[in-house]
Amino acid sequence: MEDYNKIIESLGVKFIKSRNIRILQPIRIKNFYDVENTLLILYNGEVSFGEEAIHAEVGDMLFIPGGKMLSITYGSADKPKAISNEEFMTHRESYFEYNLEPSRIGQIENSFGMVAFEAKVFDSVNFFTSLDIPPFLIKRDDKLAHMLAEILKEDMTDILGKGRVIKIKTEEIVIEIIRYIIKNRLFVEQLATNSTYFKDPRLIDIFAYIKDNIGGDLSNKVLANVANVSEDYVGQYFKMLTGINPQDYIEYQRMEAAVGLLRTSKKSIRAIGADVGYKDTAYFCRRFKMMFGIPAGKMRRRESLMNL
């Protein structure tokens, strides 16, 4: 338990967005993917996910760790329109309608609420992604549901202290999700295996170096010098502790940084690719679309539409 307390104390939690959404037509997104963690609560109607089409009941919450691709169906699973993640991102307004009235939260037919957030250990490692856990249902949890509703209400208003309140409640949501996992003994093996590497100071040094030099040389030779191990061993060492090889981890971090720049800056796609370590813009664009199922330019359009 003490180890988990240390991890929670080291977590940097960042609120990204919240939405109360009415489903306009049933759709199945076969390759849904996002870099942020998402907590979704079903208020009315139907939502199902995974190859086995696991159904959420009204009041249930679906937690999707960042970086996990899945099939998800919004609305009736009988005859949904099958679309790709790219189609969904590009034409989201055709499938979703956003509620901006706090009094209508939970009162709209075919609707759900969602909160997206980051949760990073030492401000470097995506905690839930690092555990390598799949999306899962949280059965009716009134405390967590109330927190999510409070974030939705705060985000719809423009009152004093709004940002601080949302930040605090988002941190509470992250802690409650971790408590739920531990209390219900979910993913015990993953927790036991993947949480231990947070204790290794050499690995923490590598994480921090990658974060601070995301656009620079992050070859195994450089990482070996950071960790003070041999170049031949650093890849094996990193994978032994994290379950993935360092270059795959680096690419994910670079793409995550690119999404952040697309969301917050007006830089060109070429400049963003260079900022996150890609000298070849065409290669950056291919890798971006391969990871997210949508071109970088359309990701930017999607973000601008969602922030209207």
Coordinates of N, CA, C and O in Angstrom, one line a residue, residues 21-141:
I21 N -22.7 14.8 -23.8 CA -22.9 14.6 -25.3 C -24.2 13.8 -25.5 O -24.5 12.8 -24.8
R22 N -25.0 14.2 -26.5 CA -26.2 13.5 -27.0 C -25.8 12.8 -28.2 O -25.2 13.4 -29.1
I23 N -26.0 11.5 -28.3 CA -25.7 10.7 -29.5 C -26.8 10.9 -30.5 O -28.0 10.6 -30.3
L24 N -26.4 11.4 -31.7 CA -27.4 11.7 -32.7 C -27.8 10.5 -33.6 O -28.9 10.5 -34.1
Q25 N -26.8 9.6 -33.7 CA -27.1 8.4 -34.5 C -26.2 7.3 -34.0 O -25.1 7.5 -33.6
P26 N -26.7 6.0 -34.0 CA -25.8 4.9 -33.6 C -24.6 4.7 -34.5 O -24.7 4.7 -35.7
I27 N -23.4 4.7 -33.9 CA -22.2 4.5 -34.7 C -21.3 3.5 -34.0 O -21.3 3.4 -32.7
R28 N -20.5 2.8 -34.7 CA -19.4 1.9 -34.2 C -18.1 2.4 -34.7 O -17.9 2.4 -35.9
I29 N -17.2 2.8 -33.9 CA -15.9 3.2 -34.3 C -14.9 2.0 -34.0 O -14.7 1.6 -32.9
K30 N -14.5 1.5 -35.1 CA -13.7 0.2 -35.0 C -12.3 0.4 -34.5 O -11.7 -0.6 -34.0
N31 N -11.8 1.6 -34.6 CA -10.4 1.8 -34.2 C -10.2 3.1 -33.4 O -9.3 3.9 -33.6
F32 N -11.1 3.3 -32.4 CA -11.0 4.5 -31.6 C -9.7 4.5 -30.8 O -9.2 3.5 -30.3
Y33 N -9.1 5.7 -30.8 CA -7.8 5.9 -30.1 C -7.6 7.3 -29.7 O -8.0 8.3 -30.4
D34 N -7.1 7.6 -28.5 CA -6.7 8.9 -28.1 C -5.6 8.8 -27.1 O -5.3 7.8 -26.5
V35 N -4.8 9.9 -27.0 CA -3.6 9.9 -26.1 C -4.0 10.1 -24.6 O -3.3 9.8 -23.7
E36 N -5.2 10.7 -24.4 CA -5.6 11.0 -23.0 C -6.4 9.9 -22.5 O -7.0 9.1 -23.2
N37 N -6.4 9.8 -21.1 CA -7.3 8.9 -20.4 C -8.8 9.5 -20.5 O -8.9 10.7 -20.4
T38 N -9.7 8.6 -20.6 CA -11.1 9.1 -20.7 C -12.0 8.3 -19.7 O -11.9 7.0 -19.7
L39 N -12.8 9.0 -19.0 CA -13.8 8.4 -18.1 C -15.2 8.8 -18.6 O -15.5 10.0 -18.7
L40 N -16.0 7.8 -19.0 CA -17.3 8.1 -19.6 C -18.4 7.5 -18.7 O -18.2 6.4 -18.2
I41 N -19.4 8.3 -18.5 CA -20.6 7.8 -17.7 C -21.8 7.8 -18.6 O -22.1 8.8 -19.3
L42 N -22.5 6.6 -18.6 CA -23.7 6.5 -19.5 C -24.9 7.0 -18.7 O -25.3 6.5 -17.7
Y43 N -25.5 8.1 -19.2 CA -26.7 8.7 -18.5 C -28.0 8.1 -19.1 O -29.0 7.8 -18.4
N44 N -28.0 7.8 -20.4 CA -29.2 7.3 -21.0 C -28.9 6.7 -22.3 O -28.0 7.1 -23.0
G45 N -29.5 5.6 -22.7 CA -29.3 4.9 -24.0 C -28.3 3.8 -23.9 O -28.3 3.0 -22.9
E46 N -27.5 3.6 -24.9 CA -26.6 2.4 -25.0 C -25.2 2.8 -25.3 O -25.0 3.7 -26.2
V47 N -24.2 2.2 -24.7 CA -22.8 2.2 -25.1 C -22.2 0.8 -24.9 O -22.5 0.2 -23.9
S48 N -21.4 0.3 -25.9 CA -20.8 -0.9 -25.7 C -19.4 -0.8 -26.3 O -19.1 0.1 -27.1
F49 N -18.5 -1.7 -25.9 CA -17.1 -1.6 -26.3 C -16.4 -3.0 -26.4 O -16.9 -4.0 -25.8
G50 N -15.3 -3.1 -27.1 CA -14.5 -4.3 -27.3 C -15.1 -5.2 -28.3 O -16.2 -5.1 -28.8
E51 N -14.3 -6.2 -28.6 CA -14.6 -7.2 -29.6 C -15.9 -8.0 -29.2 O -16.6 -8.5 -30.0
E52 N -16.0 -8.1 -27.8 CA -17.2 -8.9 -27.3 C -18.4 -8.0 -27.1 O -19.4 -8.5 -26.6
A53 N -18.3 -6.8 -27.5 CA -19.4 -5.8 -27.3 C -20.0 -5.8 -25.9 O -21.2 -6.1 -25.7
I54 N -19.1 -5.5 -25.0 CA -19.5 -5.4 -23.6 C -20.4 -4.2 -23.4 O -20.0 -3.1 -23.7
H55 N -21.6 -4.4 -22.8 CA -22.6 -3.3 -22.7 C -22.4 -2.6 -21.3 O -22.3 -3.3 -20.3
A56 N -22.5 -1.3 -21.4 CA -22.5 -0.5 -20.1 C -24.0 -0.4 -19.8 O -24.8 -0.1 -20.7
E57 N -24.3 -0.5 -18.5 CA -25.7 -0.2 -18.0 C -25.8 1.3 -17.7 O -24.7 1.9 -17.5
V58 N -27.0 1.8 -17.7 CA -27.1 3.2 -17.3 C -26.5 3.4 -15.9 O -26.8 2.7 -15.0
G59 N -25.7 4.4 -15.8 CA -25.0 4.7 -14.5 C -23.6 4.1 -14.4 O -22.8 4.5 -13.5
D60 N -23.3 3.1 -15.3 CA -21.9 2.6 -15.3 C -21.0 3.6 -16.0 O -21.4 4.5 -16.7
M61 N -19.7 3.4 -15.6 CA -18.7 4.2 -16.2 C -17.7 3.4 -17.0 O -17.3 2.3 -16.5
L62 N -17.2 3.8 -18.1 CA -16.2 3.2 -18.9 C -14.9 4.0 -18.8 O -14.9 5.2 -19.1
F63 N -13.9 3.3 -18.4 CA -12.6 3.9 -18.3 C -11.7 3.5 -19.5 O -11.5 2.2 -19.6
I64 N -11.2 4.4 -20.3 CA -10.3 4.1 -21.4 C -9.0 4.7 -21.2 O -8.8 5.9 -21.2
P65 N -7.9 3.9 -20.8 CA -6.6 4.4 -20.7 C -6.1 5.0 -21.9 O -6.4 4.6 -23.0
G66 N -5.3 6.1 -21.8 CA -4.7 6.7 -23.0 C -3.9 5.7 -23.8 O -3.2 4.9 -23.2
G67 N -3.9 5.8 -25.1 CA -3.0 5.0 -25.9 C -3.6 3.6 -26.2 O -2.9 2.8 -26.8
K68 N -4.8 3.3 -25.8 CA -5.4 2.0 -26.0 C -6.5 2.1 -27.1 O -7.4 2.8 -27.1
M69 N -6.2 1.3 -28.2 CA -7.2 1.3 -29.3 C -8.3 0.3 -29.0 O -8.0 -0.8 -28.4
L70 N -9.5 0.7 -29.3 CA -10.6 -0.2 -29.1 C -11.7 0.0 -30.0 O -11.8 1.1 -30.7
S71 N -12.6 -0.9 -30.1 CA -13.9 -0.7 -30.9 C -14.9 -0.2 -29.9 O -15.1 -0.8 -28.8
I72 N -15.6 0.8 -30.2 CA -16.7 1.3 -29.3 C -17.9 1.7 -30.1 O -17.8 2.2 -31.2
T73 N -19.1 1.4 -29.5 CA -20.3 1.7 -30.1 C -21.1 2.6 -29.3 O -21.4 2.4 -28.1
Y74 N -21.5 3.7 -29.9 CA -22.4 4.7 -29.2 C -23.8 4.6 -29.8 O -24.0 4.6 -31.0
G75 N -24.8 4.3 -28.9 CA -26.2 4.1 -29.4 C -26.4 2.6 -29.6 O -25.6 1.7 -29.2
S76 N -27.5 2.3 -30.1 CA -28.0 0.9 -30.3 C -26.9 0.1 -31.1 O -26.4 0.5 -32.1
A77 N -26.6 -1.1 -30.6 CA -25.7 -2.0 -31.2 C -26.3 -2.9 -32.3 O -25.6 -3.7 -32.9
D78 N -27.6 -2.7 -32.6 CA -28.3 -3.5 -33.6 C -27.8 -3.3 -35.0 O -27.3 -4.2 -35.7
K79 N -27.9 -2.0 -35.4 CA -27.4 -1.7 -36.8 C -26.7 -0.3 -36.8 O -27.1 0.6 -37.4
P80 N -25.6 -0.2 -36.0 CA -24.9 1.0 -36.0 C -24.1 1.3 -37.3 O -23.8 0.3 -38.0
K81 N -23.9 2.5 -37.6 CA -23.1 2.9 -38.8 C -21.6 2.6 -38.4 O -21.1 3.2 -37.5
A82 N -20.9 1.8 -39.2 CA -19.5 1.5 -38.9 C -18.6 2.6 -39.5 O -18.7 2.8 -40.8
I83 N -17.8 3.2 -38.7 CA -16.9 4.3 -39.2 C -15.5 4.1 -38.7 O -15.3 3.4 -37.7
S84 N -14.6 4.7 -39.3 CA -13.2 4.7 -38.9 C -13.0 5.8 -37.9 O -13.8 6.8 -37.8
N85 N -11.9 5.8 -37.2 CA -11.6 6.9 -36.2 C -11.4 8.2 -37.0 O -11.8 9.3 -36.5
E86 N -10.8 8.1 -38.2 CA -10.6 9.3 -39.0 C -12.0 9.9 -39.4 O -12.1 11.2 -39.2
E87 N -12.9 9.1 -39.8 CA -14.2 9.7 -40.1 C -14.9 10.3 -38.9 O -15.5 11.4 -39.0
F88 N -14.7 9.6 -37.8 CA -15.3 10.1 -36.5 C -14.7 11.5 -36.1 O -15.4 12.4 -35.8
M89 N -13.4 11.6 -36.2 CA -12.7 12.8 -35.8 C -13.1 13.9 -36.7 O -13.2 15.1 -36.3
T90 N -13.2 13.6 -38.0 CA -13.4 14.7 -39.0 C -14.8 15.2 -39.0 O -15.1 16.4 -39.2
H91 N -15.8 14.3 -38.7 CA -17.2 14.7 -38.8 C -17.9 14.4 -37.5 O -19.1 14.0 -37.5
R92 N -17.3 14.7 -36.4 CA -17.9 14.4 -35.1 C -19.2 15.1 -34.9 O -20.1 14.6 -34.3
E93 N -19.3 16.3 -35.4 CA -20.5 17.1 -35.2 C -21.8 16.4 -35.9 O -22.9 16.7 -35.6
S94 N -21.5 15.4 -36.8 CA -22.6 14.7 -37.4 C -23.2 13.6 -36.5 O -24.3 13.1 -36.7
Y95 N -22.4 13.2 -35.5 CA -22.7 12.1 -34.7 C -23.0 12.5 -33.2 O -23.7 11.8 -32.5
F96 N -22.4 13.6 -32.8 CA -22.6 14.1 -31.4 C -23.1 15.5 -31.4 O -22.8 16.4 -32.2
E97 N -23.9 15.8 -30.3 CA -24.4 17.1 -30.0 C -24.0 17.5 -28.6 O -24.2 16.6 -27.7
Y98 N -23.4 18.6 -28.3 CA -22.9 19.0 -27.0 C -24.0 19.8 -26.2 O -24.5 20.7 -26.7
N99 N -24.2 19.3 -25.0 CA -25.1 20.1 -24.1 C -24.3 21.1 -23.3 O -23.3 20.7 -22.7
L100 N -24.7 22.3 -23.2 CA -24.0 23.4 -22.5 C -24.8 23.9 -21.3 O -24.5 24.9 -20.7
E101 N -25.9 23.2 -21.0 CA -26.7 23.7 -19.8 C -26.6 22.7 -18.7 O -27.0 21.5 -18.7
P102 N -26.0 23.2 -17.5 CA -25.8 22.3 -16.4 C -27.0 21.6 -15.9 O -27.0 20.4 -15.5
S103 N -28.2 22.3 -16.0 CA -29.4 21.7 -15.4 C -29.9 20.5 -16.2 O -30.7 19.7 -15.8
R104 N -29.3 20.3 -17.5 CA -29.8 19.2 -18.3 C -28.8 18.0 -18.2 O -29.1 16.9 -18.9
I105 N -27.8 18.0 -17.5 CA -26.9 16.9 -17.3 C -27.6 15.7 -16.7 O -28.3 15.8 -15.7
G106 N -27.5 14.6 -17.4 CA -28.2 13.4 -17.0 C -29.7 13.3 -17.3 O -30.3 12.3 -17.0
Q107 N -30.2 14.4 -18.0 CA -31.6 14.4 -18.3 C -31.9 14.2 -19.8 O -33.1 14.3 -20.2
I108 N -30.9 14.1 -20.6 CA -31.1 14.0 -22.1 C -31.1 12.6 -22.6 O -30.3 11.8 -22.1
E109 N -32.0 12.3 -23.5 CA -32.1 11.0 -24.1 C -30.8 10.7 -24.9 O -30.2 11.6 -25.5
N110 N -30.4 9.4 -24.8 CA -29.2 9.0 -25.5 C -28.0 9.8 -25.3 O -27.4 10.4 -26.2
S111 N -27.6 9.9 -24.0 CA -26.5 10.9 -23.6 C -25.5 10.2 -22.7 O -25.9 9.3 -21.9
F112 N -24.3 10.8 -22.7 CA -23.3 10.4 -21.7 C -22.5 11.6 -21.3 O -22.5 12.6 -22.0
G113 N -21.8 11.5 -20.3 CA -20.8 12.5 -19.9 C -19.4 11.9 -19.9 O -19.2 10.7 -19.8
M114 N -18.4 12.8 -20.2 CA -17.0 12.3 -20.2 C -16.1 13.4 -19.7 O -16.3 14.6 -19.8
V115 N -15.0 12.9 -19.1 CA -13.9 13.7 -18.7 C -12.6 13.1 -19.3 O -12.4 11.9 -19.1
A116 N -11.7 13.9 -19.9 CA -10.5 13.4 -20.4 C -9.4 14.1 -19.6 O -9.4 15.3 -19.3
F117 N -8.3 13.3 -19.3 CA -7.3 13.9 -18.4 C -5.9 13.1 -18.6 O -5.9 12.0 -19.1
E118 N -4.9 13.8 -18.2 CA -3.5 13.2 -18.1 C -3.3 12.8 -16.7 O -3.7 13.4 -15.8
A119 N -2.5 11.7 -16.5 CA -2.0 11.3 -15.2 C -0.6 10.8 -15.4 O -0.5 9.6 -15.8
K120 N 0.4 11.6 -15.0 CA 1.8 11.2 -15.3 C 2.6 11.1 -14.0 O 2.5 12.0 -13.2
V121 N 3.3 10.0 -13.9 CA 4.3 9.9 -12.8 C 5.5 10.6 -13.1 O 6.1 10.6 -14.2
F122 N 6.0 11.4 -12.1 CA 7.2 12.3 -12.3 C 7.0 13.2 -13.5 O 8.0 13.6 -14.1
D123 N 5.8 13.5 -13.9 CA 5.5 14.4 -15.0 C 6.1 13.9 -16.3 O 6.3 14.7 -17.2
S124 N 6.3 12.6 -16.4 CA 6.9 12.0 -17.6 C 6.2 10.8 -18.1 O 6.0 10.7 -19.3
V125 N 5.8 9.9 -17.2 CA 5.2 8.6 -17.7 C 3.7 8.5 -17.5 O 3.2 8.8 -16.4
N126 N 3.0 8.2 -18.5 CA 1.6 8.1 -18.4 C 1.3 6.8 -17.6 O 1.5 5.7 -18.0
F127 N 0.7 7.1 -16.4 CA 0.6 6.0 -15.4 C -0.3 4.9 -15.9 O 0.1 3.7 -15.9
F128 N -1.5 5.1 -16.3 CA -2.4 4.1 -16.7 C -1.9 3.4 -18.0 O -2.1 2.2 -18.1
T129 N -1.3 4.1 -18.9 CA -0.8 3.5 -20.1 C 0.4 2.6 -19.7 O 0.5 1.5 -20.3
S130 N 1.2 3.0 -18.8 CA 2.4 2.2 -18.4 C 1.9 0.9 -17.7 O 2.7 -0.1 -17.8
L131 N 0.8 0.8 -17.1 CA 0.3 -0.4 -16.5 C -0.2 -1.4 -17.5 O -0.3 -2.6 -17.2
D132 N -0.4 -1.0 -18.8 CA -0.8 -1.8 -19.9 C -2.1 -2.6 -19.5 O -2.2 -3.8 -19.7
I133 N -3.1 -1.8 -19.0 CA -4.4 -2.4 -18.7 C -5.4 -2.0 -19.8 O -5.3 -1.0 -20.4
P134 N -6.4 -2.9 -20.0 CA -7.4 -2.6 -21.0 C -8.5 -1.7 -20.5 O -8.6 -1.4 -19.3
P135 N -9.3 -1.2 -21.4 CA -10.5 -0.4 -21.0 C -11.4 -1.3 -20.1 O -11.4 -2.5 -20.4
F136 N -12.0 -0.8 -19.2 CA -12.9 -1.6 -18.3 C -14.0 -0.8 -17.7 O -14.0 0.5 -17.7
L137 N -15.1 -1.5 -17.3 CA -16.2 -0.9 -16.7 C -16.1 -0.7 -15.2 O -15.6 -1.6 -14.5
I138 N -16.6 0.4 -14.7 CA -16.7 0.7 -13.3 C -18.2 0.7 -13.1 O -19.0 1.5 -13.5
K139 N -18.7 -0.4 -12.4 CA -20.1 -0.5 -12.1 C -20.6 0.6 -11.2 O -19.8 1.2 -10.5
R140 N -21.8 0.9 -11.2 CA -22.4 2.1 -10.5 C -21.6 2.5 -9.3 O -21.5 1.8 -8.3
D141 N -21.0 3.7 -9.3 CA -20.2 4.2 -8.2 C -20.6 5.7 -8.0 O -20.2 6.6 -8.8

